[in-house]
């Protein structure tokens, strides 16, 4: 996310890297950022779900609907 | 969901396969992904509904409105 | 809902048949699917409302606003 | 609401007749359907408001914003 | 709100008259309807705010964002 | 907010003057209205935040996202 | 945020400076404003997350989805 002046450029810089995705309902997904679009729909590979800091599921690949997301950050 | 650079391409790669669909209200549907659109409206075949890890209904085919969905993942 | 590749096609295949419509607030309507549009606004005939599995009203015809719906499934 | 293939056509068939309008917050309005638009904004005449089956107000005419509505049904 | 076939026409008929505006959060504003637009953003003059039937503030003029409104009715 | 027939014209009449901005979550900002747009995104100068009538922060300048706002009124 | 007549111009004036971003769920992010867009999607560098005035995480770079934001203010 270095040197980018638009949010989606910054997001693009993390493609292929591990990220944290937090949802509005408090669920967290960590995994490798494979894809995203302008709605901030996101696909993670090697994804792990956690709630209250406890791992709840290993999901492999996961599609996350953009409107449920609060933040995305490098892991 | 291999090799796709856009979220909907990744979703398309799971068409005809078993997926998990989690809703904002905590309900989960598992079934075969038959169809989806850009709103992430989804149709599952052979769908089973569960809440808190307990099966609540077998639904056969189910249409799920996109804006209620948090994540979709291969089952 | 057989053989359709788009969600609305699948929904169209249930037109005239009995369906279950679940709302975000937990209310359920069952009835004959008379009409729907791209917003998933739905009209049911011979509709019955239920909450927590108990019938609360017989409504005859009911117009259901799409953004309140979670799922639609053949009854 | 007979013989209509689109939801708004069905709604149009109840124009001038008594309808029930239920809101997301549980409030109910009954009155004569005077007008509606594609957002499902609705105007009722001779409107009565009720909550938990008890009449709370007589309003005469009332404009109801569409995005607060769950269902509309002939009274 | 007499003789109008579209909701905004009906609303326009109350311009300059006293109206009640109820919000989704239960707050009520009464005042003279000065202006509104297609989003149902509303401006009232001589506005009074009340909650649970008790007056909480006199506001003079108030701009109310449309998406917070449930109903508008002549006072 | 005198003499304006559209809500944004009325809002424009308070530019440079002290206003109250109430949010959906109950937080209130008071300050000088510096800027707003059609989404009702608002910028206040010399802004003070309060909750339950108690001042919680002095913020100087604050950008407020429109969809969190319920009302704007001259202070 | 000096001298700007549109909200996004005001926001642009804080680019590269430390800002506070408050979310609807009560979480706060402070960091250097690197990028934003018309949806108010925001990217912060050197970001720190806090809840109830207690620091919960140091995140480095964070992408914040616009529709979760209530306010942005210089730190």
Coordinates of C-alpha atoms in Angstrom, one line a residue:
Chain A
X1 CA 0.0 0.0 0.0
X2 CA 3.0 2.3 -0.7
X3 CA 2.8 5.4 -3.0
X4 CA -0.8 5.0 -4.0
X5 CA -3.1 8.1 -4.1
X6 CA -6.4 6.2 -4.5
X7 CA -7.8 3.7 -2.0
X8 CA -8.2 0.9 -4.6
X9 CA -4.6 1.4 -5.8
X10 CA -3.5 1.0 -2.2
X11 CA -5.6 -2.2 -1.9
X12 CA -4.2 -3.4 -5.2
X13 CA -0.7 -3.2 -3.7
X14 CA -1.6 -5.9 -1.2
X15 CA -2.8 -8.4 -3.9
X16 CA -1.2 -11.8 -3.3
X17 CA -0.2 -10.8 0.2
X18 CA -1.7 -11.8 3.5
X19 CA -4.4 -9.4 4.8
X20 CA -6.9 -9.1 7.6
X21 CA -10.5 -8.4 6.7
X22 CA -12.8 -7.3 9.5
X23 CA -16.6 -7.5 9.1
X24 CA -19.3 -5.4 10.6
X25 CA -20.5 -8.4 12.7
X26 CA -17.1 -8.8 14.3
X27 CA -16.0 -11.8 12.3
X28 CA -12.4 -11.6 11.0
X29 CA -10.9 -13.3 8.0
X30 CA -7.2 -13.6 7.4
X31 CA -5.8 -14.9 4.1
X32 CA -4.0 -14.1 0.9
X33 CA -5.8 -11.3 -1.1
X34 CA -6.6 -12.9 -4.5
X35 CA -9.1 -10.5 -5.9
X36 CA -11.3 -7.5 -5.2
X37 CA -13.6 -5.1 -7.1
X38 CA -15.0 -1.6 -6.8
X39 CA -17.7 -2.8 -4.4
X40 CA -14.9 -4.1 -2.2
X41 CA -16.1 -7.6 -2.8
X42 CA -13.0 -9.6 -1.8
X43 CA -11.7 -13.1 -2.4
X44 CA -9.1 -14.5 0.0
X45 CA -7.1 -17.8 -0.4
X46 CA -5.9 -19.9 2.5
X47 CA -8.5 -18.1 4.6
X48 CA -9.0 -18.5 8.3
X49 CA -12.1 -17.2 10.2
X50 CA -11.8 -16.0 13.7
X51 CA -14.2 -14.4 16.3
X52 CA -13.0 -12.7 19.5
X53 CA -9.4 -13.7 18.6
X54 CA -10.3 -17.4 18.4
X55 CA -10.0 -19.4 15.2
X56 CA -13.5 -20.7 14.2
X57 CA -12.9 -22.2 10.7
X58 CA -10.3 -22.8 8.0
X59 CA -12.1 -22.0 4.8
X60 CA -9.6 -22.3 2.0
X61 CA -11.0 -19.8 -0.5
X62 CA -13.7 -17.3 0.6
X63 CA -15.7 -14.7 -1.2
X64 CA -16.6 -11.8 1.1
X65 CA -19.4 -9.4 0.1
X66 CA -18.1 -5.9 0.2
X67 CA -20.8 -4.2 2.1
X68 CA -20.1 -6.4 5.2
X69 CA -16.5 -5.2 5.5
X70 CA -15.2 -2.5 7.8
X71 CA -11.4 -2.6 7.2
X72 CA -8.7 -4.4 5.2
X73 CA -5.1 -4.4 6.4
X74 CA -1.9 -6.2 5.7
X75 CA -1.5 -9.1 8.1
Chain B
X1 CA -11.7 -20.3 -7.2
X2 CA -8.2 -20.8 -8.7
X3 CA -6.5 -18.3 -11.0
X4 CA -9.2 -15.7 -11.1
X5 CA -8.4 -12.0 -10.7
X6 CA -11.9 -10.7 -10.2
X7 CA -14.2 -11.8 -7.3
X8 CA -17.0 -12.8 -9.6
X9 CA -14.7 -14.9 -11.7
X10 CA -13.6 -16.7 -8.5
X11 CA -17.3 -17.2 -7.6
X12 CA -17.9 -18.5 -11.1
X13 CA -15.3 -21.2 -10.6
X14 CA -17.4 -22.7 -7.8
X15 CA -20.6 -23.0 -10.0
X16 CA -22.0 -26.5 -9.8
X17 CA -20.0 -27.3 -6.7
X18 CA -21.0 -27.3 -3.0
X19 CA -20.7 -24.0 -1.2
X20 CA -21.4 -22.5 2.2
X21 CA -23.4 -19.2 2.2
X22 CA -23.4 -17.3 5.5
X23 CA -26.1 -14.6 6.1
X24 CA -25.9 -11.4 8.1
X25 CA -28.5 -12.9 10.5
X26 CA -26.3 -15.9 11.3
X27 CA -28.2 -18.4 9.2
X28 CA -26.1 -20.7 7.0
X29 CA -27.1 -22.4 3.7
X30 CA -25.1 -25.2 2.1
X31 CA -25.8 -26.5 -1.3
X32 CA -24.7 -26.7 -4.9
X33 CA -24.1 -23.2 -6.5
X34 CA -26.5 -23.1 -9.4
X35 CA -26.5 -19.4 -10.3
X36 CA -25.5 -15.9 -9.1
X37 CA -25.5 -12.4 -10.5
X38 CA -23.7 -9.1 -9.9
X39 CA -25.8 -8.3 -6.9
X40 CA -24.5 -11.6 -5.4
X41 CA -28.1 -12.9 -5.5
X42 CA -27.5 -16.7 -5.3
X43 CA -29.4 -19.8 -6.2
X44 CA -28.4 -23.1 -4.5
X45 CA -29.7 -26.6 -5.3
X46 CA -30.0 -29.4 -2.7
X47 CA -29.8 -26.6 0.0
X48 CA -29.8 -27.2 3.7
X49 CA -30.3 -24.5 6.2
X50 CA -28.5 -24.4 9.6
X51 CA -28.3 -22.1 12.6
X52 CA -25.7 -22.4 15.3
X53 CA -24.4 -25.6 13.6
X54 CA -27.8 -27.3 13.8
X55 CA -29.7 -28.2 10.6
X56 CA -33.1 -26.4 10.6
X57 CA -34.5 -27.2 7.2
X58 CA -33.9 -29.0 3.9
X59 CA -35.0 -26.6 1.2
X60 CA -34.2 -28.2 -2.2
X61 CA -33.7 -25.1 -4.2
X62 CA -33.3 -21.7 -2.6
X63 CA -32.9 -18.1 -3.9
X64 CA -30.8 -16.0 -1.5
X65 CA -30.9 -12.2 -1.8
X66 CA -27.4 -10.8 -2.2
X67 CA -27.6 -8.1 0.3
X68 CA -28.1 -10.5 3.2
X69 CA -24.9 -12.5 2.4
X70 CA -21.6 -12.1 4.2
X71 CA -19.5 -14.8 2.7
X72 CA -19.5 -17.7 0.2
X73 CA -17.0 -20.5 0.4
X74 CA -16.5 -23.9 -1.1
X75 CA -18.0 -26.5 1.3
Chain C
X1 CA -35.8 -23.7 -10.5
X2 CA -34.3 -26.3 -12.9
X3 CA -31.8 -25.6 -15.6
X4 CA -31.5 -21.8 -15.1
X5 CA -28.1 -20.1 -15.1
X6 CA -29.2 -16.7 -13.6
X7 CA -30.9 -16.3 -10.3
X8 CA -34.0 -14.5 -11.7
X9 CA -34.5 -17.2 -14.3
X10 CA -34.5 -19.7 -11.4
X11 CA -37.0 -17.5 -9.6
X12 CA -39.1 -17.3 -12.7
X13 CA -39.4 -21.1 -12.8
X14 CA -41.4 -21.0 -9.5
X15 CA -43.9 -18.4 -10.8
X16 CA -47.4 -19.8 -10.1
X17 CA -46.1 -22.3 -7.6
X18 CA -46.1 -22.2 -3.8
X19 CA -43.1 -20.6 -2.3
X20 CA -41.7 -19.6 1.2
X21 CA -40.5 -16.0 1.6
X22 CA -38.4 -15.3 4.7
X23 CA -37.9 -11.7 5.8
X24 CA -35.0 -10.2 7.7
X25 CA -37.2 -9.6 10.7
X26 CA -38.0 -13.3 11.0
X27 CA -41.5 -13.1 9.5
X28 CA -42.4 -15.8 6.9
X29 CA -44.9 -15.6 4.1
X30 CA -46.0 -18.7 2.1
X31 CA -48.2 -18.4 -1.0
X32 CA -48.3 -18.7 -4.7
X33 CA -45.6 -16.6 -6.5
X34 CA -47.6 -14.3 -8.7
X35 CA -45.0 -11.7 -9.6
X36 CA -41.5 -10.4 -8.9
X37 CA -39.1 -7.8 -10.4
X38 CA -35.3 -7.1 -10.4
X39 CA -35.5 -5.5 -6.9
X40 CA -36.9 -8.9 -5.8
X41 CA -40.2 -7.1 -4.9
X42 CA -42.5 -10.0 -4.7
X43 CA -46.3 -10.6 -4.9
X44 CA -47.8 -13.7 -3.4
X45 CA -51.4 -14.9 -3.8
X46 CA -53.2 -17.0 -1.1
X47 CA -50.5 -15.8 1.3
X48 CA -50.2 -16.8 4.9
X49 CA -48.0 -15.1 7.4
X50 CA -46.2 -16.9 10.2
X51 CA -43.7 -16.1 13.0
X52 CA -41.8 -18.7 14.9
X53 CA -43.7 -21.4 13.0
X54 CA -47.1 -20.1 14.1
X55 CA -49.6 -18.8 11.6
X56 CA -50.3 -15.1 12.4
X57 CA -52.5 -14.0 9.5
X58 CA -54.1 -15.0 6.2
X59 CA -53.5 -12.2 3.8
X60 CA -54.8 -13.2 0.5
X61 CA -52.6 -11.2 -1.8
X62 CA -49.4 -9.5 -0.4
X63 CA -46.8 -7.3 -1.9
X64 CA -43.4 -7.8 -0.2
X65 CA -40.7 -5.2 -0.6
X66 CA -37.5 -6.8 -1.9
X67 CA -35.0 -5.3 0.5
X68 CA -36.7 -7.0 3.4
X69 CA -36.3 -10.5 2.0
X70 CA -33.6 -13.0 2.8
X71 CA -34.6 -16.1 0.9
X72 CA -37.3 -17.5 -1.4
X73 CA -37.8 -21.2 -1.8
X74 CA -40.4 -23.6 -3.2
X75 CA -42.8 -24.6 -0.4
Chain D
X1 CA -54.1 -7.6 -7.4
X2 CA -55.6 -10.1 -9.9
X3 CA -54.0 -11.0 -13.2
X4 CA -50.9 -8.8 -12.9
X5 CA -47.5 -10.1 -13.8
X6 CA -45.3 -7.4 -12.3
X7 CA -45.4 -6.4 -8.6
X8 CA -46.2 -2.7 -9.3
X9 CA -49.1 -3.7 -11.5
X10 CA -50.4 -5.8 -8.7
X11 CA -50.0 -2.8 -6.3
X12 CA -51.8 -0.6 -8.8
X13 CA -54.8 -2.9 -8.7
X14 CA -55.3 -1.9 -5.0
X15 CA -55.3 1.8 -5.7
X16 CA -58.3 3.4 -4.1
X17 CA -58.9 0.4 -1.9
X18 CA -58.1 -0.2 1.7
X19 CA -54.7 -1.7 2.4
X20 CA -52.5 -2.6 5.3
X21 CA -48.9 -1.3 5.2
X22 CA -46.4 -2.8 7.7
X23 CA -43.2 -1.1 8.5
X24 CA -39.8 -2.5 9.5
X25 CA -40.2 -1.0 13.0
X26 CA -43.4 -2.9 13.6
X27 CA -45.8 0.0 13.1
X28 CA -48.9 -0.7 10.9
X29 CA -50.8 1.8 8.8
X30 CA -54.2 1.0 7.3
X31 CA -56.0 3.3 4.9
X32 CA -57.0 3.9 1.3
X33 CA -54.1 3.6 -1.2
X34 CA -54.0 6.9 -2.9
X35 CA -50.6 6.9 -4.6
X36 CA -47.3 5.0 -4.8
X37 CA -44.1 5.2 -6.9
X38 CA -41.2 2.9 -8.0
X39 CA -39.5 3.4 -4.6
X40 CA -42.7 2.1 -3.0
X41 CA -43.2 5.5 -1.4
X42 CA -46.9 5.3 -0.5
X43 CA -49.7 7.7 0.3
X44 CA -52.7 6.6 2.3
X45 CA -55.9 8.5 2.9
X46 CA -58.1 8.0 6.0
X47 CA -55.0 6.4 7.6
X48 CA -54.9 4.8 11.0
X49 CA -51.7 3.9 12.8
X50 CA -51.5 0.9 15.1
X51 CA -48.8 -0.9 17.1
X52 CA -49.1 -4.3 18.6
X53 CA -52.7 -4.4 17.3
X54 CA -53.7 -1.2 19.2
X55 CA -54.7 1.9 17.4
X56 CA -52.3 4.7 18.2
X57 CA -53.3 7.6 15.9
X58 CA -55.8 8.6 13.2
X59 CA -53.7 10.5 10.7
X60 CA -56.0 11.4 7.8
X61 CA -53.4 11.4 5.0
X62 CA -50.0 9.9 5.4
X63 CA -46.9 9.7 3.2
X64 CA -44.9 6.6 4.0
X65 CA -41.2 6.4 2.8
X66 CA -40.8 3.2 0.8
X67 CA -37.6 1.9 2.4
X68 CA -39.4 1.6 5.8
X69 CA -42.0 -0.8 4.4
X70 CA -42.0 -4.6 4.6
X71 CA -45.4 -5.5 3.1
X72 CA -48.6 -4.0 1.6
X73 CA -51.8 -6.1 1.5
X74 CA -55.5 -5.5 0.9
X75 CA -57.2 -4.8 4.2
Chain E
X1 CA -52.7 15.8 -0.2
X2 CA -56.0 15.8 -2.2
X3 CA -56.4 14.5 -5.7
X4 CA -52.7 13.6 -6.3
X5 CA -51.8 10.4 -8.0
X6 CA -48.1 10.4 -7.2
X7 CA -46.6 10.4 -3.7
X8 CA -44.5 13.5 -4.2
X9 CA -47.5 15.4 -5.6
X10 CA -49.4 14.5 -2.4
X11 CA -46.4 15.8 -0.4
X12 CA -46.3 19.0 -2.4
X13 CA -49.9 19.7 -1.5
X14 CA -48.8 20.1 2.2
X15 CA -46.1 22.6 1.4
X16 CA -46.5 25.6 3.7
X17 CA -48.7 23.7 6.0
X18 CA -48.0 22.1 9.4
X19 CA -46.8 18.5 9.2
X20 CA -45.6 15.7 11.5
X21 CA -42.3 14.0 10.5
X22 CA -41.5 10.7 12.3
X23 CA -37.9 9.3 12.2
X24 CA -36.7 5.8 12.3
X25 CA -35.2 6.4 15.7
X26 CA -38.5 7.5 17.2
X27 CA -37.9 11.2 17.2
X28 CA -40.7 13.4 15.9
X29 CA -40.5 16.8 14.3
X30 CA -43.6 19.0 13.8
X31 CA -43.4 22.3 11.8
X32 CA -44.3 24.0 8.5
X33 CA -43.2 22.1 5.4
X34 CA -40.9 24.5 3.6
X35 CA -39.1 22.2 1.1
X36 CA -38.5 18.6 0.1
X37 CA -36.8 16.8 -2.7
X38 CA -36.9 13.4 -4.4
X39 CA -34.8 11.8 -1.6
X40 CA -37.5 13.0 0.8
X41 CA -34.9 15.3 2.4
X42 CA -37.2 17.8 4.2
X43 CA -36.9 21.3 5.6
X44 CA -39.4 22.4 8.3
X45 CA -39.8 26.0 9.7
X46 CA -41.0 26.7 13.2
X47 CA -39.9 23.1 14.0
X48 CA -40.4 21.4 17.4
X49 CA -38.7 18.1 18.3
X50 CA -40.4 15.6 20.6
X51 CA -39.6 12.1 21.9
X52 CA -42.2 9.8 23.5
X53 CA -44.7 12.7 23.2
X54 CA -42.6 15.1 25.2
X55 CA -41.2 18.3 23.5
X56 CA -37.4 18.2 23.7
X57 CA -36.4 21.2 21.6
X58 CA -37.6 24.1 19.6
X59 CA -35.4 24.3 16.5
X60 CA -36.7 27.0 14.3
X61 CA -35.6 25.7 10.9
X62 CA -34.5 22.1 10.5
X63 CA -33.1 20.1 7.6
X64 CA -34.1 16.4 8.0
X65 CA -32.2 13.8 5.9
X66 CA -34.7 11.7 3.9
X67 CA -33.4 8.3 4.7
X68 CA -34.1 8.7 8.4
X69 CA -37.8 9.4 7.8
X70 CA -40.6 6.9 8.2
X71 CA -43.7 9.0 7.6
X72 CA -44.9 12.6 6.9
X73 CA -48.5 13.6 7.7
X74 CA -50.4 16.8 8.0
X75 CA -50.4 18.0 11.7
Chain F
X1 CA -32.8 28.9 5.6
X2 CA -35.3 31.7 4.6
X3 CA -37.1 31.7 1.2
X4 CA -35.7 28.5 -0.2
X5 CA -37.9 26.0 -2.0
X6 CA -35.4 23.2 -2.2
X7 CA -33.8 21.5 0.9
X8 CA -30.2 22.1 -0.3
X9 CA -30.9 25.8 -0.9
X10 CA -32.2 26.0 2.6
X11 CA -29.0 24.3 3.8
X12 CA -26.9 26.7 1.7
X13 CA -28.4 29.6 3.5
X14 CA -26.7 28.4 6.8
X15 CA -23.3 28.2 5.2
X16 CA -20.8 30.1 7.4
X17 CA -23.2 30.0 10.4
X18 CA -23.3 27.9 13.5
X19 CA -25.3 24.7 13.1
X20 CA -26.2 21.6 15.1
X21 CA -25.7 18.2 13.3
X22 CA -27.3 15.2 14.9
X23 CA -26.1 11.7 14.0
X24 CA -28.0 8.4 13.9
X25 CA -25.9 7.1 16.8
X26 CA -26.9 10.0 19.1
X27 CA -23.7 12.0 18.8
X28 CA -24.1 15.7 18.2
X29 CA -21.7 18.1 16.4
X30 CA -22.0 21.9 16.6
X31 CA -19.8 24.2 14.6
X32 CA -19.7 26.6 11.6
X33 CA -21.0 25.0 8.4
X34 CA -18.2 25.3 6.0
X35 CA -19.2 22.9 3.2
X36 CA -21.8 20.2 2.2
X37 CA -22.6 18.3 -0.9
X38 CA -25.6 16.4 -2.4
X39 CA -24.9 13.4 -0.2
X40 CA -25.2 15.7 2.8
X41 CA -21.6 15.1 3.6
X42 CA -20.8 18.1 5.8
X43 CA -17.7 19.9 7.0
X44 CA -17.9 22.0 10.2
X45 CA -15.2 24.4 11.5
X46 CA -14.7 25.0 15.2
X47 CA -16.6 21.8 15.9
X48 CA -17.5 20.5 19.3
X49 CA -18.8 16.9 19.8
X50 CA -21.3 16.1 22.5
X51 CA -23.2 13.0 23.7
X52 CA -26.2 13.2 26.0
X53 CA -25.7 17.0 26.3
X54 CA -22.2 16.6 27.6
X55 CA -19.2 17.9 25.5
X56 CA -16.9 15.0 24.7
X57 CA -14.4 16.6 22.3
X58 CA -13.3 19.8 20.6
X59 CA -12.4 18.8 17.0
X60 CA -11.6 22.0 15.1
X61 CA -12.6 20.9 11.7
X62 CA -14.7 17.7 11.1
X63 CA -15.9 15.9 8.0
X64 CA -19.2 14.2 8.7
X65 CA -20.4 11.4 6.3
X66 CA -23.9 12.2 5.1
X67 CA -25.5 8.9 5.7
X68 CA -24.9 9.1 9.4
X69 CA -26.8 12.4 9.8
X70 CA -30.4 12.7 10.9
X71 CA -30.9 16.5 11.1
X72 CA -29.1 19.8 10.6
X73 CA -30.4 23.0 12.3
X74 CA -29.1 26.5 13.0
X75 CA -27.5 26.6 16.4
Chain G
X1 CA -9.3 21.9 5.7
X2 CA -9.0 25.6 5.2
X3 CA -10.7 27.6 2.5
X4 CA -12.5 24.7 0.8
X5 CA -16.1 25.0 -0.3
X6 CA -16.8 21.3 -1.0
X7 CA -16.5 18.5 1.6
X8 CA -14.0 16.5 -0.5
X9 CA -11.8 19.5 -1.0
X10 CA -11.7 20.0 2.8
X11 CA -10.8 16.3 3.1
X12 CA -8.1 16.7 0.5
X13 CA -6.5 19.4 2.6
X14 CA -5.7 16.8 5.3
X15 CA -4.0 14.4 2.9
X16 CA -0.6 13.4 4.3
X17 CA -1.6 14.7 7.8
X18 CA -2.7 12.8 10.9
X19 CA -6.5 12.2 11.1
X20 CA -9.0 10.5 13.4
X21 CA -11.5 8.2 11.6
X22 CA -14.5 7.1 13.7
X23 CA -16.6 4.1 12.6
X24 CA -20.3 3.5 13.2
X25 CA -19.4 0.5 15.5
X26 CA -17.4 2.8 17.8
X27 CA -13.9 1.7 16.6
X28 CA -11.5 4.6 16.0
X29 CA -8.5 4.7 13.6
X30 CA -5.8 7.3 13.8
X31 CA -3.1 7.6 11.2
X32 CA -1.8 9.6 8.2
X33 CA -4.4 10.1 5.5
X34 CA -2.9 8.6 2.4
X35 CA -5.9 8.3 0.1
X36 CA -9.7 8.6 -0.2
X37 CA -12.3 8.5 -2.9
X38 CA -15.9 9.7 -3.5
X39 CA -17.3 6.9 -1.5
X40 CA -15.2 8.1 1.4
X41 CA -13.2 4.8 1.3
X42 CA -10.0 5.9 3.1
X43 CA -6.5 4.6 3.4
X44 CA -4.4 5.5 6.5
X45 CA -0.7 4.9 7.0
X46 CA 0.8 4.3 10.5
X47 CA -2.7 3.5 11.7
X48 CA -3.6 2.7 15.2
X49 CA -6.9 1.2 16.2
X50 CA -8.6 2.0 19.5
X51 CA -11.9 1.2 21.2
X52 CA -13.2 3.1 24.2
X53 CA -10.1 5.2 24.2
X54 CA -7.8 2.1 24.6
X55 CA -5.4 1.2 21.8
X56 CA -6.3 -2.3 20.5
X57 CA -3.9 -2.7 17.5
X58 CA -1.2 -1.1 15.5
X59 CA -2.1 -1.8 11.8
X60 CA 0.5 0.0 9.7
X61 CA -1.6 0.6 6.6
X62 CA -5.4 0.2 6.7
X63 CA -8.1 0.5 4.1
X64 CA -11.4 1.6 5.7
X65 CA -14.7 1.1 3.7
X66 CA -16.5 4.4 3.5
X67 CA -19.9 3.3 4.5
X68 CA -18.7 2.4 8.0
X69 CA -17.3 5.9 8.7
X70 CA -19.1 8.6 10.7
X71 CA -16.5 11.3 10.9
X72 CA -12.9 12.2 9.8
X73 CA -11.1 15.0 11.7
X74 CA -7.5 16.2 11.9
X75 CA -5.7 14.5 14.9

